[in-house]
Amino acid sequence: MDFTFTEEQQAAAEAARGVFAGVAPDAVPSPALTPGAVADTFDRPLWHRLADADLLSLLLTQEYGGAGLDAVALCLVLRESAKVLARVPLLESCAATAAVQAYGGPELKAGLLARAGRGEVVLTVAAHGRTGHDGAELAVAARQEGSGWVLDGVQTAVPWAYDADLVLVPARTAADRTVLAPVPRDAEGVSLAEQFSTSGERLGELRLESVRLAARDVIDAEGAWEWLRELLATGTCALALGLGERVLGMTSEYASKREQFGHPIATFQAVAVQSADRYIDLRAMEATLWQAAWRIASGAPGALPASGDVAVAKIWASEGVRRIVQTAQHLHGGFGADVDYPLHRYHAWAKHLELALGPAAAHEEALGDLLAAHPLA
């Protein structure tokens, strides 16, 4: 088996490292000291730099001004973004445009994709449902009226909802099918209520009351939502991996300099063993991430559907990133909770990533259902 990244994928990661090199993880107020959102909007200057570096159009084909790369390349870029806690809707916008490209109609693609790749249009996805526990597609009802669709329902914890131009909303029809509806934030019948993540970012509760959309804009292709959900979950795993790598690096640097009893604490067996365990977590997170990303990118068959690999990756990402930041806090002592030191920010972001798109328990249940439906020989 060849685990080497292609030259194009490596070039995307290198470009991302260049763009994110000057990003400071503590550029906004600490979420520990801020009662509301840490900022009114995402990092717009960084967003424009990502567009200039062609990193917003990675997954788009040349027809729409993109590089025609795959989920592996996107995850490499997301991994770099998480190391600096980049405050941009990179995952949501790229995943949404990829879903439109793969499943959308010609008019929707022609009017949206090239502009999104240039950063002129920002997309996000309502992927958490009404409670965060039930399927997101069950939170909104879609019905056909005349030549269009009408949407009613509520989606909670929509990331970047106040900043996006379009929210891609999964909705259930009376025929028990799921459609994807690109809802303009300022459309009639759309309202938002503020919610806040542990990371201090502003989320939105999206309420839809008889929101009307033209039929040409709604994606009703079979499997579109499932594919998008898997890509989002895999991207979340990439973010968790990048964050975990940075936190373990911070911990290693601190433990090698902090002395007790005349020796660096990194030389103490208890510290070394805990750090080694977290390194093993990272390697497991990495292996399962690339397996899931490869299944999505290649469409290769396996003993289980690709959703099984995604579930395994998300289980490791959720549990692994939690253990990594907890160990980092422990080994840093009181210094780790100091609001003038960035570790507490990484801890807050890690908690958000742990629960985003479902905690480990939800994916363990989904994996169990898949194993029951596809017995392994």
mmCIF file of C-alpha atoms in Angstrom:
data_model
loop_
_atom_site.group_PDB
_atom_site.id
_atom_site.type_symbol
_atom_site.label_atom_id
_atom_site.label_comp_id
_atom_site.label_asym_id
_atom_site.label_seq_id
_atom_site.Cartn_x
_atom_site.Cartn_y
_atom_site.Cartn_z
ATOM 1 C CA MET A 1 0.000 0.000 0.000
ATOM 2 C CA ASP A 2 1.236 3.489 -0.906
ATOM 3 C CA PHE A 3 0.482 6.135 1.703
ATOM 4 C CA THR A 4 2.457 8.883 -0.071
ATOM 5 C CA PHE A 5 0.566 12.085 -0.850
ATOM 6 C CA THR A 6 0.591 13.233 -4.463
ATOM 7 C CA GLU A 7 2.614 16.266 -5.542
ATOM 8 C CA GLU A 8 -0.588 18.268 -5.916
ATOM 9 C CA GLN A 9 -1.759 17.352 -2.408
ATOM 10 C CA GLN A 10 1.626 18.237 -0.937
ATOM 11 C CA ALA A 11 1.590 21.544 -2.819
ATOM 12 C CA ALA A 12 -1.801 22.380 -1.304
ATOM 13 C CA ALA A 13 -0.475 21.659 2.192
ATOM 14 C CA GLU A 14 2.624 23.782 1.534
ATOM 15 C CA ALA A 15 0.504 26.673 0.283
ATOM 16 C CA ALA A 16 -1.652 26.389 3.390
ATOM 17 C CA ARG A 17 1.387 26.508 5.673
ATOM 18 C CA GLY A 18 2.454 29.718 3.937
ATOM 19 C CA VAL A 19 -0.958 31.353 4.325
ATOM 20 C CA PHE A 20 -1.379 30.334 7.967
ATOM 21 C CA ALA A 21 2.217 31.134 8.957
ATOM 22 C CA GLY A 22 1.386 34.602 10.224
ATOM 23 C CA VAL A 23 -1.900 33.756 11.958
ATOM 24 C CA ALA A 24 -1.908 34.214 15.740
ATOM 25 C CA PRO A 25 -4.213 31.893 17.714
ATOM 26 C CA ASP A 26 -4.757 34.611 20.320
ATOM 27 C CA ALA A 27 -5.694 37.420 17.913
ATOM 28 C CA VAL A 28 -9.191 37.712 19.418
ATOM 29 C CA PRO A 29 -10.262 38.052 23.077
ATOM 30 C CA SER A 30 -10.152 34.917 25.192
ATOM 31 C CA PRO A 31 -13.422 32.936 25.255
ATOM 32 C CA ALA A 32 -12.849 32.517 28.994
ATOM 33 C CA LEU A 33 -13.159 36.277 29.462
ATOM 34 C CA THR A 34 -15.838 37.030 26.859
ATOM 35 C CA PRO A 35 -19.527 36.589 27.758
ATOM 36 C CA GLY A 36 -20.638 36.560 24.110
ATOM 37 C CA ALA A 37 -18.811 36.095 20.829
ATOM 38 C CA VAL A 38 -15.081 36.741 20.677
ATOM 39 C CA ALA A 39 -15.573 38.638 17.391
ATOM 40 C CA ASP A 40 -18.394 39.961 15.211
ATOM 41 C CA THR A 41 -17.289 38.060 12.115
ATOM 42 C CA PHE A 42 -14.677 35.601 10.926
ATOM 43 C CA ASP A 43 -11.148 36.555 9.843
ATOM 44 C CA ARG A 44 -11.964 38.290 6.540
ATOM 45 C CA PRO A 45 -8.358 39.225 5.635
ATOM 46 C CA LEU A 46 -7.318 35.584 6.080
ATOM 47 C CA TRP A 47 -10.287 34.496 3.967
ATOM 48 C CA HIS A 48 -9.091 36.727 1.119
ATOM 49 C CA ARG A 49 -5.558 35.342 1.402
ATOM 50 C CA LEU A 50 -6.949 31.817 1.160
ATOM 51 C CA ALA A 51 -8.858 32.828 -1.968
ATOM 52 C CA ASP A 52 -5.755 34.424 -3.494
ATOM 53 C CA ALA A 53 -3.838 31.189 -2.834
ATOM 54 C CA ASP A 54 -6.605 29.180 -4.601
ATOM 55 C CA LEU A 55 -7.273 27.222 -1.416
ATOM 56 C CA LEU A 56 -11.023 27.904 -1.442
ATOM 57 C CA SER A 57 -11.382 26.238 -4.841
ATOM 58 C CA LEU A 58 -9.342 23.100 -4.141
ATOM 59 C CA LEU A 59 -12.199 20.689 -4.789
ATOM 60 C CA LEU A 60 -13.652 22.533 -7.782
ATOM 61 C CA THR A 61 -12.849 21.448 -11.318
ATOM 62 C CA GLN A 62 -11.051 23.670 -13.829
ATOM 63 C CA GLU A 63 -14.420 24.562 -15.320
ATOM 64 C CA TYR A 64 -15.142 26.570 -12.175
ATOM 65 C CA GLY A 65 -11.613 27.862 -11.637
ATOM 66 C CA GLY A 66 -10.498 25.133 -9.257
ATOM 67 C CA ALA A 67 -7.658 22.662 -8.952
ATOM 68 C CA GLY A 68 -9.780 19.519 -9.167
ATOM 69 C CA LEU A 69 -8.280 17.981 -6.017
ATOM 70 C CA ASP A 70 -9.969 15.701 -3.506
ATOM 71 C CA ALA A 71 -10.946 15.254 0.125
ATOM 72 C CA VAL A 72 -7.389 14.262 1.074
ATOM 73 C CA ALA A 73 -6.065 17.639 -0.121
ATOM 74 C CA LEU A 74 -8.808 19.483 1.756
ATOM 75 C CA CYS A 75 -7.976 17.606 4.961
ATOM 76 C CA LEU A 76 -4.289 18.484 4.594
ATOM 77 C CA VAL A 77 -5.221 22.172 4.427
ATOM 78 C CA LEU A 78 -7.679 21.888 7.329
ATOM 79 C CA ARG A 79 -4.992 20.207 9.414
ATOM 80 C CA GLU A 80 -2.764 23.258 8.972
ATOM 81 C CA SER A 81 -5.608 25.670 9.723
ATOM 82 C CA ALA A 82 -6.345 24.059 13.085
ATOM 83 C CA LYS A 83 -2.764 24.453 14.286
ATOM 84 C CA VAL A 84 -3.325 28.214 14.445
ATOM 85 C CA LEU A 85 -7.057 28.099 15.269
ATOM 86 C CA ALA A 86 -7.884 29.815 11.976
ATOM 87 C CA ARG A 87 -11.242 31.580 12.300
ATOM 88 C CA VAL A 88 -12.628 30.935 8.823
ATOM 89 C CA PRO A 89 -15.475 28.775 7.444
ATOM 90 C CA LEU A 90 -13.021 26.796 5.355
ATOM 91 C CA LEU A 91 -14.486 23.346 6.000
ATOM 92 C CA GLU A 92 -18.128 24.360 5.679
ATOM 93 C CA SER A 93 -17.751 26.456 2.533
ATOM 94 C CA CYS A 94 -15.478 23.990 0.706
ATOM 95 C CA ALA A 95 -17.659 21.004 1.616
ATOM 96 C CA ALA A 96 -20.836 22.804 0.547
ATOM 97 C CA THR A 97 -19.385 23.837 -2.811
ATOM 98 C CA ALA A 98 -18.129 20.287 -3.363
ATOM 99 C CA ALA A 99 -21.633 18.929 -2.734
ATOM 100 C CA VAL A 100 -23.140 21.459 -5.142
ATOM 101 C CA GLN A 101 -20.584 20.485 -7.776
ATOM 102 C CA ALA A 102 -21.216 16.765 -7.326
ATOM 103 C CA TYR A 103 -25.006 16.822 -7.057
ATOM 104 C CA GLY A 104 -26.385 20.251 -8.006
ATOM 105 C CA GLY A 105 -28.174 21.269 -11.166
ATOM 106 C CA PRO A 106 -26.448 23.196 -13.974
ATOM 107 C CA GLU A 107 -28.003 26.569 -13.135
ATOM 108 C CA LEU A 108 -27.066 26.322 -9.469
ATOM 109 C CA LYS A 109 -23.503 25.328 -10.297
ATOM 110 C CA ALA A 110 -23.054 28.030 -12.918
ATOM 111 C CA GLY A 111 -24.306 30.766 -10.601
ATOM 112 C CA LEU A 112 -22.474 29.732 -7.466
ATOM 113 C CA LEU A 113 -19.311 27.665 -7.774
ATOM 114 C CA ALA A 114 -16.847 30.033 -9.440
ATOM 115 C CA ARG A 115 -17.849 32.874 -7.114
ATOM 116 C CA ALA A 116 -17.496 30.634 -4.061
ATOM 117 C CA GLY A 117 -14.049 29.518 -5.212
ATOM 118 C CA ARG A 118 -12.971 33.154 -5.402
ATOM 119 C CA GLY A 119 -14.268 33.797 -1.891
ATOM 120 C CA GLU A 120 -16.987 36.163 -3.111
ATOM 121 C CA VAL A 121 -19.757 33.953 -1.718
ATOM 122 C CA VAL A 122 -19.509 32.275 1.682
ATOM 123 C CA LEU A 123 -21.408 29.050 2.355
ATOM 124 C CA THR A 124 -22.067 27.105 5.510
ATOM 125 C CA VAL A 125 -24.009 23.949 6.360
ATOM 126 C CA ALA A 126 -26.769 23.318 8.902
ATOM 127 C CA ALA A 127 -25.592 19.885 10.012
ATOM 128 C CA HIS A 128 -26.616 19.615 13.685
ATOM 129 C CA GLY A 129 -30.388 19.321 13.508
ATOM 130 C CA ARG A 130 -32.672 20.790 16.134
ATOM 131 C CA THR A 131 -31.144 19.188 19.206
ATOM 132 C CA GLY A 132 -27.700 18.082 18.069
ATOM 133 C CA HIS A 133 -28.646 14.444 18.717
ATOM 134 C CA ASP A 134 -31.152 13.602 15.982
ATOM 135 C CA GLY A 135 -30.369 13.578 12.273
ATOM 136 C CA ALA A 136 -30.091 17.072 10.811
ATOM 137 C CA GLU A 137 -32.328 16.090 7.892
ATOM 138 C CA LEU A 138 -35.209 15.477 10.330
ATOM 139 C CA ALA A 139 -35.239 19.038 11.679
ATOM 140 C CA VAL A 140 -36.643 20.717 8.553
ATOM 141 C CA ALA A 141 -39.612 19.656 6.423
ATOM 142 C CA ALA A 142 -39.626 20.312 2.694
ATOM 143 C CA ARG A 143 -42.696 20.218 0.492
ATOM 144 C CA GLN A 144 -43.216 21.018 -3.146
ATOM 145 C CA GLU A 145 -45.626 23.782 -4.074
ATOM 146 C CA GLY A 146 -46.087 24.700 -7.697
ATOM 147 C CA SER A 147 -42.668 24.976 -9.342
ATOM 148 C CA GLY A 148 -40.716 25.366 -6.104
ATOM 149 C CA TRP A 149 -40.078 24.132 -2.579
ATOM 150 C CA VAL A 150 -41.251 25.386 0.802
ATOM 151 C CA LEU A 151 -39.174 24.798 3.959
ATOM 152 C CA ASP A 152 -40.238 24.841 7.611
ATOM 153 C CA GLY A 153 -38.199 23.917 10.679
ATOM 154 C CA VAL A 154 -35.321 24.768 12.978
ATOM 155 C CA GLN A 155 -31.601 23.976 12.779
ATOM 156 C CA THR A 156 -29.385 24.653 15.771
ATOM 157 C CA ALA A 157 -25.694 25.530 16.162
ATOM 158 C CA VAL A 158 -25.144 26.529 12.538
ATOM 159 C CA PRO A 159 -21.495 27.654 12.265
ATOM 160 C CA TRP A 160 -20.836 31.086 10.749
ATOM 161 C CA ALA A 161 -24.579 31.518 10.210
ATOM 162 C CA TYR A 162 -24.378 35.298 10.646
ATOM 163 C CA ASP A 163 -21.569 35.582 8.095
ATOM 164 C CA ALA A 164 -22.555 33.150 5.341
ATOM 165 C CA ASP A 165 -24.424 34.250 2.238
ATOM 166 C CA LEU A 166 -26.020 30.812 1.843
ATOM 167 C CA VAL A 167 -26.810 28.055 4.331
ATOM 168 C CA LEU A 168 -27.036 24.574 2.840
ATOM 169 C CA VAL A 169 -29.926 22.988 4.737
ATOM 170 C CA PRO A 170 -30.855 19.278 4.648
ATOM 171 C CA ALA A 171 -34.619 18.793 4.741
ATOM 172 C CA ARG A 172 -36.962 15.798 4.724
ATOM 173 C CA THR A 173 -39.782 15.381 2.228
ATOM 174 C CA ALA A 174 -43.124 13.653 2.702
ATOM 175 C CA ALA A 175 -41.735 10.783 0.621
ATOM 176 C CA ASP A 176 -39.025 10.262 3.254
ATOM 177 C CA ARG A 177 -36.248 11.582 1.011
ATOM 178 C CA THR A 178 -33.644 14.209 1.893
ATOM 179 C CA VAL A 179 -33.020 17.294 -0.216
ATOM 180 C CA LEU A 180 -30.340 19.961 0.183
ATOM 181 C CA ALA A 181 -31.596 23.524 0.026
ATOM 182 C CA PRO A 182 -29.233 26.520 -0.347
ATOM 183 C CA VAL A 183 -31.066 29.095 1.761
ATOM 184 C CA PRO A 184 -30.036 32.766 1.473
ATOM 185 C CA ARG A 185 -29.475 34.259 4.915
ATOM 186 C CA ASP A 186 -31.680 37.235 4.049
ATOM 187 C CA ALA A 187 -34.510 35.246 2.436
ATOM 188 C CA GLU A 188 -38.075 35.948 3.548
ATOM 189 C CA GLY A 189 -39.045 33.664 6.424
ATOM 190 C CA VAL A 190 -35.456 33.194 7.652
ATOM 191 C CA SER A 191 -34.509 34.303 11.173
ATOM 192 C CA LEU A 192 -31.455 33.748 13.362
ATOM 193 C CA ALA A 193 -30.967 33.571 17.126
ATOM 194 C CA GLU A 194 -27.513 33.842 18.662
ATOM 195 C CA GLN A 195 -25.781 30.818 20.138
ATOM 196 C CA PHE A 196 -22.163 30.527 21.233
ATOM 197 C CA SER A 197 -19.629 27.740 20.979
ATOM 198 C CA THR A 198 -17.166 26.804 23.707
ATOM 199 C CA SER A 199 -14.541 28.337 21.402
ATOM 200 C CA GLY A 200 -16.275 31.696 21.711
ATOM 201 C CA GLU A 201 -17.458 31.735 18.099
ATOM 202 C CA ARG A 202 -20.981 32.869 17.300
ATOM 203 C CA LEU A 203 -23.309 30.153 16.052
ATOM 204 C CA GLY A 204 -26.879 30.574 14.899
ATOM 205 C CA GLU A 205 -30.202 28.910 15.528
ATOM 206 C CA LEU A 206 -31.743 28.987 12.066
ATOM 207 C CA ARG A 207 -35.532 29.230 11.892
ATOM 208 C CA LEU A 208 -37.320 28.665 8.611
ATOM 209 C CA GLU A 209 -40.971 29.646 8.273
ATOM 210 C CA SER A 210 -42.454 28.956 4.849
ATOM 211 C CA VAL A 211 -39.188 29.773 3.096
ATOM 212 C CA ARG A 212 -39.662 29.443 -0.646
ATOM 213 C CA LEU A 213 -36.951 28.332 -3.063
ATOM 214 C CA ALA A 214 -36.982 27.710 -6.796
ATOM 215 C CA ALA A 215 -36.843 24.067 -7.812
ATOM 216 C CA ARG A 216 -33.685 24.641 -9.872
ATOM 217 C CA ASP A 217 -31.793 25.631 -6.703
ATOM 218 C CA VAL A 218 -32.728 22.628 -4.552
ATOM 219 C CA ILE A 219 -30.552 19.501 -4.713
ATOM 220 C CA ASP A 220 -32.742 16.400 -4.678
ATOM 221 C CA ALA A 221 -30.180 13.849 -5.881
ATOM 222 C CA GLU A 222 -30.055 10.587 -3.963
ATOM 223 C CA GLY A 223 -27.200 10.391 -1.467
ATOM 224 C CA ALA A 224 -26.191 14.064 -1.633
ATOM 225 C CA TRP A 225 -26.733 14.779 2.060
ATOM 226 C CA GLU A 226 -25.073 11.553 3.202
ATOM 227 C CA TRP A 227 -21.996 12.338 1.099
ATOM 228 C CA LEU A 228 -21.818 15.908 2.426
ATOM 229 C CA ARG A 229 -22.225 14.765 6.034
ATOM 230 C CA GLU A 230 -19.363 12.272 5.635
ATOM 231 C CA LEU A 231 -17.106 14.945 4.139
ATOM 232 C CA LEU A 232 -17.918 17.351 6.977
ATOM 233 C CA ALA A 233 -17.227 14.701 9.620
ATOM 234 C CA THR A 234 -13.931 13.752 7.990
ATOM 235 C CA GLY A 235 -12.924 17.412 7.777
ATOM 236 C CA THR A 236 -13.689 17.762 11.484
ATOM 237 C CA CYS A 237 -11.292 14.868 12.124
ATOM 238 C CA ALA A 238 -8.593 16.728 10.167
ATOM 239 C CA LEU A 239 -9.142 19.808 12.324
ATOM 240 C CA ALA A 240 -8.874 17.691 15.480
ATOM 241 C CA LEU A 241 -5.630 16.141 14.224
ATOM 242 C CA GLY A 242 -4.010 19.488 13.473
ATOM 243 C CA LEU A 243 -5.091 20.901 16.825
ATOM 244 C CA GLY A 244 -3.829 17.820 18.656
ATOM 245 C CA GLU A 245 -0.449 17.970 16.938
ATOM 246 C CA ARG A 246 0.016 21.604 17.912
ATOM 247 C CA VAL A 247 -1.022 20.984 21.521
ATOM 248 C CA LEU A 248 1.323 18.020 21.900
ATOM 249 C CA GLY A 249 4.114 20.156 20.453
ATOM 250 C CA MET A 250 3.377 22.921 22.969
ATOM 251 C CA THR A 251 3.404 20.361 25.783
ATOM 252 C CA SER A 252 6.697 18.850 24.671
ATOM 253 C CA GLU A 253 8.323 22.279 24.480
ATOM 254 C CA TYR A 254 7.030 23.273 27.917
ATOM 255 C CA ALA A 255 7.989 19.977 29.589
ATOM 256 C CA SER A 256 11.528 20.180 28.213
ATOM 257 C CA LYS A 257 12.046 23.625 29.792
ATOM 258 C CA ARG A 258 10.051 23.399 33.042
ATOM 259 C CA GLU A 259 12.281 22.109 35.820
ATOM 260 C CA GLN A 260 11.492 20.466 39.141
ATOM 261 C CA PHE A 261 14.086 19.081 41.569
ATOM 262 C CA GLY A 262 16.776 20.336 39.213
ATOM 263 C CA HIS A 263 15.606 18.378 36.152
ATOM 264 C CA PRO A 264 13.234 19.077 33.221
ATOM 265 C CA ILE A 265 9.890 17.439 33.939
ATOM 266 C CA ALA A 266 10.108 15.764 30.502
ATOM 267 C CA THR A 267 12.697 13.407 32.023
ATOM 268 C CA PHE A 268 10.233 12.134 34.625
ATOM 269 C CA GLN A 269 8.788 8.744 33.757
ATOM 270 C CA ALA A 270 5.190 9.703 34.556
ATOM 271 C CA VAL A 271 5.371 12.688 32.212
ATOM 272 C CA ALA A 272 7.062 10.706 29.443
ATOM 273 C CA VAL A 273 4.505 7.888 29.606
ATOM 274 C CA GLN A 274 1.539 10.261 29.409
ATOM 275 C CA SER A 275 3.102 12.105 26.473
ATOM 276 C CA ALA A 276 3.796 8.806 24.706
ATOM 277 C CA ASP A 277 0.173 7.736 25.143
ATOM 278 C CA ARG A 278 -1.007 10.978 23.550
ATOM 279 C CA TYR A 279 1.421 10.490 20.654
ATOM 280 C CA ILE A 280 -0.180 7.092 20.060
ATOM 281 C CA ASP A 281 -3.579 8.821 20.024
ATOM 282 C CA LEU A 282 -2.320 11.187 17.334
ATOM 283 C CA ARG A 283 -1.021 8.403 15.140
ATOM 284 C CA ALA A 284 -4.337 6.529 15.427
ATOM 285 C CA MET A 285 -6.227 9.731 14.627
ATOM 286 C CA GLU A 286 -4.012 10.245 11.589
ATOM 287 C CA ALA A 287 -4.311 6.707 10.220
ATOM 288 C CA THR A 288 -8.093 6.591 10.548
ATOM 289 C CA LEU A 289 -8.453 10.104 9.079
ATOM 290 C CA TRP A 290 -6.561 9.286 5.883
ATOM 291 C CA GLN A 291 -8.455 6.020 5.516
ATOM 292 C CA ALA A 292 -11.775 7.890 5.666
ATOM 293 C CA ALA A 293 -10.596 10.692 3.372
ATOM 294 C CA TRP A 294 -9.257 8.171 0.863
ATOM 295 C CA ARG A 295 -12.545 6.249 0.810
ATOM 296 C CA ILE A 296 -14.467 9.469 0.113
ATOM 297 C CA ALA A 297 -11.988 10.645 -2.517
ATOM 298 C CA SER A 298 -11.609 7.358 -4.364
ATOM 299 C CA GLY A 299 -15.019 5.775 -3.956
ATOM 300 C CA ALA A 300 -13.178 2.492 -3.436
ATOM 301 C CA PRO A 301 -15.274 -0.411 -2.109
ATOM 302 C CA GLY A 302 -14.638 -1.935 1.282
ATOM 303 C CA ALA A 303 -15.997 -4.407 3.787
ATOM 304 C CA LEU A 304 -18.213 -1.580 5.076
ATOM 305 C CA PRO A 305 -19.543 1.522 3.319
ATOM 306 C CA ALA A 306 -17.325 4.615 3.525
ATOM 307 C CA SER A 307 -19.497 5.842 6.386
ATOM 308 C CA GLY A 308 -17.963 3.068 8.507
ATOM 309 C CA ASP A 309 -14.465 4.456 8.002
ATOM 310 C CA VAL A 310 -15.761 7.949 8.734
ATOM 311 C CA ALA A 311 -17.329 6.714 11.978
ATOM 312 C CA VAL A 312 -14.061 5.077 13.074
ATOM 313 C CA ALA A 313 -12.133 8.274 12.287
ATOM 314 C CA LYS A 314 -14.592 10.438 14.220
ATOM 315 C CA ILE A 315 -14.495 8.108 17.226
ATOM 316 C CA TRP A 316 -10.707 8.402 17.385
ATOM 317 C CA ALA A 317 -10.785 12.150 16.701
ATOM 318 C CA SER A 318 -13.352 12.885 19.415
ATOM 319 C CA GLU A 319 -11.769 10.753 22.106
ATOM 320 C CA GLY A 320 -8.179 11.419 21.052
ATOM 321 C CA VAL A 321 -8.372 15.204 20.962
ATOM 322 C CA ARG A 322 -10.101 15.235 24.350
ATOM 323 C CA ARG A 323 -7.362 13.115 25.928
ATOM 324 C CA ILE A 324 -4.628 15.216 24.321
ATOM 325 C CA VAL A 325 -5.846 18.570 25.635
ATOM 326 C CA GLN A 326 -6.629 17.148 29.071
ATOM 327 C CA THR A 327 -3.133 15.710 29.382
ATOM 328 C CA ALA A 328 -1.660 18.990 28.126
ATOM 329 C CA GLN A 329 -3.546 20.930 30.791
ATOM 330 C CA HIS A 330 -2.378 18.481 33.450
ATOM 331 C CA LEU A 331 1.294 18.624 32.444
ATOM 332 C CA HIS A 332 1.256 22.408 32.151
ATOM 333 C CA GLY A 333 -0.168 22.777 35.642
ATOM 334 C CA GLY A 334 -1.703 26.130 36.454
ATOM 335 C CA PHE A 335 0.142 27.674 33.519
ATOM 336 C CA GLY A 336 -2.201 25.845 31.148
ATOM 337 C CA ALA A 337 -5.216 27.728 32.490
ATOM 338 C CA ASP A 338 -3.507 31.136 32.234
ATOM 339 C CA VAL A 339 -5.604 33.269 29.850
ATOM 340 C CA ASP A 340 -2.406 34.960 28.630
ATOM 341 C CA TYR A 341 -1.156 31.582 27.330
ATOM 342 C CA PRO A 342 -2.944 30.077 24.299
ATOM 343 C CA LEU A 343 -3.380 26.510 25.589
ATOM 344 C CA HIS A 344 -6.807 27.219 27.101
ATOM 345 C CA ARG A 345 -7.990 28.374 23.655
ATOM 346 C CA TYR A 346 -6.979 25.045 22.134
ATOM 347 C CA HIS A 347 -8.834 23.262 24.927
ATOM 348 C CA ALA A 348 -12.012 25.218 24.147
ATOM 349 C CA TRP A 349 -11.736 24.509 20.416
ATOM 350 C CA ALA A 350 -11.048 20.828 21.124
ATOM 351 C CA LYS A 351 -14.276 20.515 23.101
ATOM 352 C CA HIS A 352 -16.189 22.002 20.179
ATOM 353 C CA LEU A 353 -14.547 19.585 17.707
ATOM 354 C CA GLU A 354 -15.145 16.627 20.013
ATOM 355 C CA LEU A 355 -18.906 17.181 19.854
ATOM 356 C CA ALA A 356 -19.234 18.621 16.331
ATOM 357 C CA LEU A 357 -21.051 16.285 13.923
ATOM 358 C CA GLY A 358 -21.691 13.933 16.844
ATOM 359 C CA PRO A 359 -19.600 12.749 19.823
ATOM 360 C CA ALA A 360 -17.792 9.420 19.847
ATOM 361 C CA ALA A 361 -20.801 7.587 21.343
ATOM 362 C CA ALA A 362 -23.054 8.591 18.428
ATOM 363 C CA HIS A 363 -20.542 7.279 15.897
ATOM 364 C CA GLU A 364 -20.027 4.081 17.881
ATOM 365 C CA GLU A 365 -23.769 3.491 17.633
ATOM 366 C CA ALA A 366 -23.716 4.199 13.884
ATOM 367 C CA LEU A 367 -20.767 1.844 13.450
ATOM 368 C CA GLY A 368 -22.608 -0.865 15.356
ATOM 369 C CA ASP A 369 -25.615 -0.487 13.046
ATOM 370 C CA LEU A 370 -23.346 -0.795 10.011
ATOM 371 C CA LEU A 371 -21.668 -3.924 11.374
ATOM 372 C CA ALA A 372 -25.068 -5.452 12.031
ATOM 373 C CA ALA A 373 -26.197 -4.688 8.487
ATOM 374 C CA HIS A 374 -22.908 -5.774 6.851
ATOM 375 C CA PRO A 375 -21.583 -8.834 8.737
ATOM 376 C CA LEU A 376 -17.862 -9.274 8.175
ATOM 377 C CA ALA A 377 -16.818 -12.639 6.788
#
